[in-house]
PDB file of C-alpha atoms in Angstrom:
ATOM      1  CA  ASN A   1     -29.745 128.474-183.957  1.00 62.00           C
ATOM      2  CA  ALA A   2     -28.816 127.022-180.576  1.00 71.00           C
ATOM      3  CA  GLY A   3     -25.132 126.889-179.790  1.00 94.00           C
ATOM      4  CA  VAL A   4     -22.105 128.834-178.660  1.00 97.00           C
ATOM      5  CA  THR A   5     -21.588 132.358-179.967  1.00 96.00           C
ATOM      6  CA  GLN A   6     -18.219 134.081-179.865  1.00 97.00           C
ATOM      7  CA  THR A   7     -17.379 137.679-180.648  1.00 96.00           C
ATOM      8  CA  PRO A   8     -15.425 139.025-182.384  1.00 97.00           C
ATOM      9  CA  LYS A   9     -14.461 136.576-185.147  1.00 95.00           C
ATOM     10  CA  PHE A  10     -11.242 138.416-185.997  1.00 97.00           C
ATOM     11  CA  GLN A  11      -9.115 140.907-184.091  1.00 97.00           C
ATOM     12  CA  VAL A  12      -5.731 142.560-184.508  1.00 98.00           C
ATOM     13  CA  LEU A  13      -4.086 144.052-181.438  1.00 97.00           C
ATOM     14  CA  LYS A  14      -0.892 145.913-180.827  1.00 98.00           C
ATOM     15  CA  THR A  15       1.473 144.593-178.183  1.00 98.00           C
ATOM     16  CA  GLY A  16       0.378 145.844-174.783  1.00 98.00           C
ATOM     17  CA  GLN A  17      -3.237 146.487-175.709  1.00 98.00           C
ATOM     18  CA  SER A  18      -6.048 144.809-173.832  1.00 97.00           C
ATOM     19  CA  MET A  19      -9.233 143.200-175.039  1.00 97.00           C
ATOM     20  CA  THR A  20     -12.047 140.911-173.963  1.00 98.00           C
ATOM     21  CA  LEU A  21     -13.364 137.983-175.958  1.00 98.00           C
ATOM     22  CA  GLN A  22     -17.035 137.345-175.386  1.00 97.00           C
ATOM     23  CA  CYS A  23     -18.789 133.991-175.332  1.00 98.00           C
ATOM     24  CA  ALA A  24     -22.428 133.091-174.791  1.00 98.00           C
ATOM     25  CA  GLN A  25     -24.308 129.787-174.946  1.00 97.00           C
ATOM     26  CA  ASP A  26     -28.031 129.126-175.056  1.00 95.00           C
ATOM     27  CA  MET A  27     -28.086 125.391-174.265  1.00 93.00           C
ATOM     28  CA  ASN A  28     -28.424 125.845-170.501  1.00 93.00           C
ATOM     29  CA  HIS A  29     -25.000 124.268-170.067  1.00 93.00           C
ATOM     30  CA  ASN A  30     -23.387 124.411-166.650  1.00 93.00           C
ATOM     31  CA  SER A  31     -19.743 124.318-167.723  1.00 94.00           C
ATOM     32  CA  MET A  32     -17.869 126.641-170.039  1.00 96.00           C
ATOM     33  CA  TYR A  33     -14.305 126.647-171.344  1.00 97.00           C
ATOM     34  CA  TRP A  34     -11.743 128.720-173.202  1.00 98.00           C
ATOM     35  CA  TYR A  35      -9.192 127.034-175.462  1.00 98.00           C
ATOM     36  CA  ARG A  36      -6.469 128.288-177.749  1.00 98.00           C
ATOM     37  CA  GLN A  37      -5.307 126.602-180.946  1.00 97.00           C
ATOM     38  CA  ASP A  38      -1.886 127.355-182.364  1.00 95.00           C
ATOM     39  CA  PRO A  39      -0.909 126.406-185.946  1.00 86.00           C
ATOM     40  CA  GLY A  40      -0.542 122.671-186.441  1.00 80.00           C
ATOM     41  CA  MET A  41      -1.557 121.906-182.885  1.00 83.00           C
ATOM     42  CA  GLY A  42      -4.546 120.701-180.974  1.00 88.00           C
ATOM     43  CA  LEU A  43      -6.566 122.848-178.617  1.00 95.00           C
ATOM     44  CA  ARG A  44      -5.151 123.682-175.197  1.00 96.00           C
ATOM     45  CA  LEU A  45      -7.303 124.632-172.240  1.00 96.00           C
ATOM     46  CA  ILE A  46      -6.781 128.139-170.850  1.00 97.00           C
ATOM     47  CA  TYR A  47      -9.516 128.388-168.194  1.00 97.00           C
ATOM     48  CA  TYR A  48     -12.766 126.708-167.413  1.00 96.00           C
ATOM     49  CA  SER A  49     -15.836 127.309-165.318  1.00 96.00           C
ATOM     50  CA  ALA A  50     -17.478 124.150-164.014  1.00 92.00           C
ATOM     51  CA  SER A  51     -20.518 126.068-162.827  1.00 91.00           C
ATOM     52  CA  GLU A  52     -21.766 129.601-162.436  1.00 90.00           C
ATOM     53  CA  GLY A  53     -19.605 131.449-159.927  1.00 90.00           C
ATOM     54  CA  THR A  54     -16.517 129.241-160.258  1.00 94.00           C
ATOM     55  CA  THR A  55     -13.445 129.419-162.479  1.00 97.00           C
ATOM     56  CA  ASP A  56     -10.293 127.321-162.628  1.00 96.00           C
ATOM     57  CA  LYS A  57      -6.992 127.383-164.475  1.00 96.00           C
ATOM     58  CA  GLY A  58      -6.324 125.026-167.313  1.00 94.00           C
ATOM     59  CA  GLU A  59      -3.088 124.079-169.013  1.00 93.00           C
ATOM     60  CA  VAL A  60      -2.018 127.537-170.275  1.00 96.00           C
ATOM     61  CA  PRO A  61      -3.579 130.277-168.074  1.00 97.00           C
ATOM     62  CA  ASN A  62      -0.703 132.768-167.924  1.00 97.00           C
ATOM     63  CA  GLY A  63      -1.569 136.163-169.415  1.00 97.00           C
ATOM     64  CA  TYR A  64      -5.318 135.626-169.267  1.00 98.00           C
ATOM     65  CA  ASN A  65      -8.204 136.293-166.943  1.00 98.00           C
ATOM     66  CA  VAL A  66     -11.781 135.076-167.145  1.00 98.00           C
ATOM     67  CA  SER A  67     -15.182 136.051-165.824  1.00 97.00           C
ATOM     68  CA  ARG A  68     -18.265 133.861-165.599  1.00 96.00           C
ATOM     69  CA  LEU A  69     -20.761 136.680-165.819  1.00 90.00           C
ATOM     70  CA  ASN A  70     -23.816 134.429-165.481  1.00 95.00           C
ATOM     71  CA  LYS A  71     -24.790 130.949-166.568  1.00 96.00           C
ATOM     72  CA  ARG A  72     -24.830 131.935-170.235  1.00 97.00           C
ATOM     73  CA  GLU A  73     -21.720 134.081-170.552  1.00 97.00           C
ATOM     74  CA  PHE A  74     -18.016 133.439-170.053  1.00 98.00           C
ATOM     75  CA  SER A  75     -15.482 136.077-171.115  1.00 98.00           C
ATOM     76  CA  LEU A  76     -11.724 135.891-171.642  1.00 98.00           C
ATOM     77  CA  ARG A  77      -9.566 138.964-171.070  1.00 98.00           C
ATOM     78  CA  LEU A  78      -6.057 139.716-172.250  1.00 97.00           C
ATOM     79  CA  GLU A  79      -4.763 142.516-170.049  1.00 94.00           C
ATOM     80  CA  SER A  80      -1.552 143.224-171.972  1.00 97.00           C
ATOM     81  CA  ALA A  81      -1.415 141.360-175.253  1.00 97.00           C
ATOM     82  CA  ALA A  82       1.841 139.770-176.390  1.00 98.00           C
ATOM     83  CA  PRO A  83       2.786 138.300-179.802  1.00 97.00           C
ATOM     84  CA  SER A  84       2.877 134.851-178.149  1.00 97.00           C
ATOM     85  CA  GLN A  85      -0.872 135.174-177.667  1.00 98.00           C
ATOM     86  CA  THR A  86      -1.475 135.196-181.407  1.00 97.00           C
ATOM     87  CA  SER A  87      -3.778 132.227-181.840  1.00 98.00           C
ATOM     88  CA  VAL A  88      -7.298 131.074-182.560  1.00 97.00           C
ATOM     89  CA  TYR A  89      -9.451 131.099-179.439  1.00 98.00           C
ATOM     90  CA  PHE A  90     -12.383 128.773-178.950  1.00 98.00           C
ATOM     91  CA  CYS A  91     -15.106 128.917-176.366  1.00 98.00           C
ATOM     92  CA  ALA A  92     -17.002 125.740-175.509  1.00 97.00           C
ATOM     93  CA  SER A  93     -19.741 124.594-173.184  1.00 95.00           C
ATOM     94  CA  SER A  94     -21.056 121.293-171.852  1.00 93.00           C
ATOM     95  CA  GLY A  95     -23.388 119.613-169.366  1.00 86.00           C
ATOM     96  CA  ASN A  96     -26.993 120.284-168.447  1.00 78.00           C
ATOM     97  CA  GLN A  97     -29.726 118.468-166.525  1.00 73.00           C
ATOM     98  CA  ASP A  98     -30.043 115.883-169.287  1.00 75.00           C
ATOM     99  CA  ARG A  99     -26.406 115.224-170.087  1.00 78.00           C
ATOM    100  CA  GLY A 100     -23.284 115.514-167.972  1.00 77.00           C
ATOM    101  CA  PRO A 101     -20.253 117.545-169.056  1.00 75.00           C
ATOM    102  CA  ASN A 102     -18.500 114.384-170.207  1.00 78.00           C
ATOM    103  CA  TYR A 103     -21.106 113.835-172.898  1.00 79.00           C
ATOM    104  CA  GLY A 104     -19.229 116.155-175.235  1.00 86.00           C
ATOM    105  CA  TYR A 105     -18.411 119.806-175.643  1.00 92.00           C
ATOM    106  CA  THR A 106     -20.096 122.224-178.055  1.00 94.00           C
ATOM    107  CA  PHE A 107     -17.672 124.731-179.555  1.00 96.00           C
ATOM    108  CA  GLY A 108     -18.049 128.227-180.902  1.00 96.00           C
ATOM    109  CA  SER A 109     -16.652 129.120-184.312  1.00 95.00           C
ATOM    110  CA  GLY A 110     -13.493 130.691-182.901  1.00 96.00           C
ATOM    111  CA  THR A 111     -11.782 134.081-182.778  1.00 97.00           C
ATOM    112  CA  ARG A 112      -8.624 134.610-184.791  1.00 97.00           C
ATOM    113  CA  LEU A 113      -6.443 136.989-182.783  1.00 98.00           C
ATOM    114  CA  THR A 114      -3.238 138.510-184.110  1.00 98.00           C
ATOM    115  CA  VAL A 115      -0.929 140.504-181.845  1.00 98.00           C
ATOM    116  CA  VAL A 116       1.595 142.657-183.688  1.00 97.00           C
TER     117      VAL A 116
ATOM    118  CA  ALA B   1      -1.754 114.757-166.500  1.00 74.00           C
ATOM    119  CA  GLN B   2      -3.350 112.974-169.379  1.00 84.00           C
ATOM    120  CA  THR B   3      -1.727 113.073-172.799  1.00 93.00           C
ATOM    121  CA  VAL B   4      -3.149 112.260-176.209  1.00 97.00           C
ATOM    122  CA  THR B   5      -0.925 111.366-179.143  1.00 97.00           C
ATOM    123  CA  GLN B   6      -1.821 111.244-182.811  1.00 97.00           C
ATOM    124  CA  SER B   7       1.178 109.855-184.663  1.00 97.00           C
ATOM    125  CA  GLN B   8      -0.056 110.573-188.202  1.00 97.00           C
ATOM    126  CA  PRO B   9       0.229 114.274-189.093  1.00 96.00           C
ATOM    127  CA  GLU B  10      -1.335 113.632-192.511  1.00 97.00           C
ATOM    128  CA  MET B  11      -3.291 110.858-194.159  1.00 98.00           C
ATOM    129  CA  SER B  12      -4.832 110.540-197.583  1.00 98.00           C
ATOM    130  CA  VAL B  13      -7.554 108.264-198.895  1.00 98.00           C
ATOM    131  CA  GLN B  14      -9.233 107.676-202.206  1.00 98.00           C
ATOM    132  CA  GLU B  15     -12.880 108.616-202.395  1.00 98.00           C
ATOM    133  CA  ALA B  16     -15.115 105.649-201.449  1.00 98.00           C
ATOM    134  CA  GLU B  17     -12.234 103.842-199.726  1.00 98.00           C
ATOM    135  CA  THR B  18     -11.690 103.249-196.021  1.00 98.00           C
ATOM    136  CA  VAL B  19      -9.140 104.987-193.828  1.00 98.00           C
ATOM    137  CA  THR B  20      -8.111 104.553-190.195  1.00 98.00           C
ATOM    138  CA  LEU B  21      -6.739 107.348-188.029  1.00 98.00           C
ATOM    139  CA  SER B  22      -4.680 106.392-184.975  1.00 98.00           C
ATOM    140  CA  CYS B  23      -4.757 107.745-181.449  1.00 98.00           C
ATOM    141  CA  THR B  24      -3.133 106.684-178.207  1.00 98.00           C
ATOM    142  CA  TYR B  25      -3.542 108.216-174.783  1.00 97.00           C
ATOM    143  CA  ASP B  26      -2.065 107.985-171.348  1.00 96.00           C
ATOM    144  CA  THR B  27      -4.093 108.013-168.140  1.00 94.00           C
ATOM    145  CA  SER B  28      -4.187 106.461-164.707  1.00 93.00           C
ATOM    146  CA  GLU B  29      -7.975 106.742-164.478  1.00 92.00           C
ATOM    147  CA  SER B  30     -10.312 103.821-165.069  1.00 91.00           C
ATOM    148  CA  ASP B  31     -13.408 105.808-166.036  1.00 92.00           C
ATOM    149  CA  TYR B  32     -13.142 108.364-168.801  1.00 94.00           C
ATOM    150  CA  TYR B  33     -14.490 109.306-172.207  1.00 94.00           C
ATOM    151  CA  LEU B  34     -12.893 109.521-175.625  1.00 96.00           C
ATOM    152  CA  PHE B  35     -13.921 111.601-178.607  1.00 97.00           C
ATOM    153  CA  TRP B  36     -13.093 112.299-182.192  1.00 98.00           C
ATOM    154  CA  TYR B  37     -13.676 115.837-183.412  1.00 97.00           C
ATOM    155  CA  LYS B  38     -13.583 117.038-187.012  1.00 97.00           C
ATOM    156  CA  GLN B  39     -12.361 120.519-187.923  1.00 96.00           C
ATOM    157  CA  PRO B  40     -13.033 121.486-191.561  1.00 96.00           C
ATOM    158  CA  PRO B  41     -11.537 124.631-193.103  1.00 93.00           C
ATOM    159  CA  SER B  42     -14.435 126.587-191.631  1.00 92.00           C
ATOM    160  CA  ARG B  43     -12.662 126.121-188.283  1.00 92.00           C
ATOM    161  CA  GLN B  44     -15.781 124.773-186.564  1.00 93.00           C
ATOM    162  CA  MET B  45     -15.139 121.873-184.166  1.00 95.00           C
ATOM    163  CA  ILE B  46     -17.660 119.122-184.881  1.00 95.00           C
ATOM    164  CA  LEU B  47     -18.162 116.110-182.638  1.00 95.00           C
ATOM    165  CA  VAL B  48     -17.869 112.941-184.718  1.00 97.00           C
ATOM    166  CA  ILE B  49     -18.078 110.113-182.210  1.00 97.00           C
ATOM    167  CA  ARG B  50     -17.928 109.407-178.482  1.00 95.00           C
ATOM    168  CA  GLN B  51     -16.808 106.344-176.530  1.00 96.00           C
ATOM    169  CA  GLU B  52     -17.296 105.591-172.842  1.00 94.00           C
ATOM    170  CA  ALA B  53     -14.337 103.705-171.384  1.00 94.00           C
ATOM    171  CA  TYR B  54     -16.536 101.374-169.335  1.00 93.00           C
ATOM    172  CA  LYS B  55     -18.252 100.100-172.471  1.00 91.00           C
ATOM    173  CA  GLN B  56     -16.506  97.309-174.327  1.00 88.00           C
ATOM    174  CA  GLN B  57     -18.631  97.756-177.425  1.00 94.00           C
ATOM    175  CA  ASN B  58     -17.076 100.051-180.005  1.00 97.00           C
ATOM    176  CA  ALA B  59     -19.087 103.155-180.878  1.00 96.00           C
ATOM    177  CA  THR B  60     -20.401 103.668-184.396  1.00 97.00           C
ATOM    178  CA  GLU B  61     -22.024 106.633-186.121  1.00 96.00           C
ATOM    179  CA  ASN B  62     -23.039 105.901-189.701  1.00 96.00           C
ATOM    180  CA  ARG B  63     -19.767 105.675-191.697  1.00 98.00           C
ATOM    181  CA  PHE B  64     -17.631 106.386-188.631  1.00 98.00           C
ATOM    182  CA  SER B  65     -16.582 103.723-186.159  1.00 98.00           C
ATOM    183  CA  VAL B  66     -13.889 103.327-183.533  1.00 98.00           C
ATOM    184  CA  ASN B  67     -11.600 100.554-182.394  1.00 98.00           C
ATOM    185  CA  PHE B  68     -11.236 101.062-178.659  1.00 97.00           C
ATOM    186  CA  GLN B  69      -8.537  98.992-176.983  1.00 97.00           C
ATOM    187  CA  LYS B  70      -8.583  99.973-173.313  1.00 96.00           C
ATOM    188  CA  ALA B  71      -5.626  97.873-172.188  1.00 95.00           C
ATOM    189  CA  ALA B  72      -3.480  99.253-174.997  1.00 96.00           C
ATOM    190  CA  LYS B  73      -4.881 102.778-174.479  1.00 97.00           C
ATOM    191  CA  SER B  74      -5.633 103.005-178.152  1.00 97.00           C
ATOM    192  CA  PHE B  75      -8.604 104.676-179.832  1.00 98.00           C
ATOM    193  CA  SER B  76      -8.588 104.658-183.627  1.00 98.00           C
ATOM    194  CA  LEU B  77     -11.209 106.114-185.973  1.00 98.00           C
ATOM    195  CA  LYS B  78     -12.296 104.270-189.105  1.00 98.00           C
ATOM    196  CA  ILE B  79     -14.021 106.183-191.865  1.00 98.00           C
ATOM    197  CA  SER B  80     -15.741 103.963-194.412  1.00 98.00           C
ATOM    198  CA  ASP B  81     -16.822 104.990-197.916  1.00 98.00           C
ATOM    199  CA  SER B  82     -14.812 108.214-197.647  1.00 98.00           C
ATOM    200  CA  GLN B  83     -16.381 111.309-199.146  1.00 98.00           C
ATOM    201  CA  LEU B  84     -14.858 114.585-200.298  1.00 98.00           C
ATOM    202  CA  GLY B  85     -16.591 116.297-197.398  1.00 97.00           C
ATOM    203  CA  ASP B  86     -14.623 114.180-194.952  1.00 98.00           C
ATOM    204  CA  ALA B  87     -11.470 116.155-195.755  1.00 98.00           C
ATOM    205  CA  ALA B  88     -10.546 117.988-192.554  1.00 98.00           C
ATOM    206  CA  MET B  89      -8.363 117.970-189.474  1.00 97.00           C
ATOM    207  CA  TYR B  90      -9.355 115.236-187.062  1.00 98.00           C
ATOM    208  CA  PHE B  91      -8.624 115.507-183.371  1.00 97.00           C
ATOM    209  CA  CYS B  92      -8.701 112.736-180.831  1.00 98.00           C
ATOM    210  CA  ALA B  93      -9.638 113.928-177.337  1.00 96.00           C
ATOM    211  CA  TYR B  94      -9.714 112.500-173.828  1.00 96.00           C
ATOM    212  CA  CYS B  95     -12.141 113.635-171.156  1.00 94.00           C
ATOM    213  CA  ASN B  96     -11.862 112.815-167.471  1.00 90.00           C
ATOM    214  CA  ASN B  97     -14.820 111.351-165.652  1.00 86.00           C
ATOM    215  CA  ALA B  98     -15.814 114.686-164.138  1.00 83.00           C
ATOM    216  CA  GLY B  99     -15.979 116.184-167.589  1.00 82.00           C
ATOM    217  CA  ASN B 100     -14.026 119.305-166.714  1.00 81.00           C
ATOM    218  CA  MET B 101     -10.882 118.534-168.672  1.00 85.00           C
ATOM    219  CA  LEU B 102     -10.990 117.722-172.384  1.00 92.00           C
ATOM    220  CA  THR B 103      -7.445 117.120-173.655  1.00 94.00           C
ATOM    221  CA  PHE B 104      -6.698 117.065-177.378  1.00 96.00           C
ATOM    222  CA  GLY B 105      -4.137 115.340-179.520  1.00 96.00           C
ATOM    223  CA  GLY B 106      -2.160 117.255-182.128  1.00 96.00           C
ATOM    224  CA  GLY B 107      -4.476 116.322-184.973  1.00 97.00           C
ATOM    225  CA  THR B 108      -4.348 114.422-188.271  1.00 97.00           C
ATOM    226  CA  ARG B 109      -5.009 116.156-191.557  1.00 97.00           C
ATOM    227  CA  LEU B 110      -7.109 113.914-193.791  1.00 98.00           C
ATOM    228  CA  MET B 111      -7.087 114.488-197.521  1.00 98.00           C
ATOM    229  CA  VAL B 112      -9.635 112.770-199.760  1.00 98.00           C
ATOM    230  CA  LYS B 113      -8.682 112.237-203.394  1.00 98.00           C
ATOM    231  CA  PRO B 114     -11.435 112.134-206.033  1.00 96.00           C
TER     232      PRO B 114
END
């Protein structure tokens, strides 16, 4: 099925460990995003990539790095995980030749990350 | 920076009845887009409805409709003939004209009583 695929779905890390969350989309979207969702809150933007080869900080970028590997893939890296990074992480994509990025975002199913 | 506020943390509705979820936002832009997303327990974010700020006509999608009041910066969602499957978290979201910044409200949990 077409959409946004995130891996892994669940992960437990120890404080100080590193990991990379993977995201891929097959809708030929130009823009990709990483959000985090904390309990009882809406999603907050960590980083985005408006097009292949570009990345920009969002609202809460500290402690994260991203890589737009190609048009399809956008990864999020935690270099030294902290308990404050316990959250659900969502990848999203938007915008192709038919519809601009403001038409609406398509989200992956999320990664539940726990840092102990 | 744009902000989105949902003042109702929880709402409940009887099956087959109508419910309205509230949303207000703050922006200095004149062109933008507004969305309602549904998040069921599966965690998946599902786009419910979209509204372009330059359109005066309120968007509708089957049982879902919005009341968009641009001057008041208000964007409420009306769900008619509520169904058990409508139970979920609902998020209001604002998108700038460039489309590179989708900002969410804190969400409203909707419960549907049989």
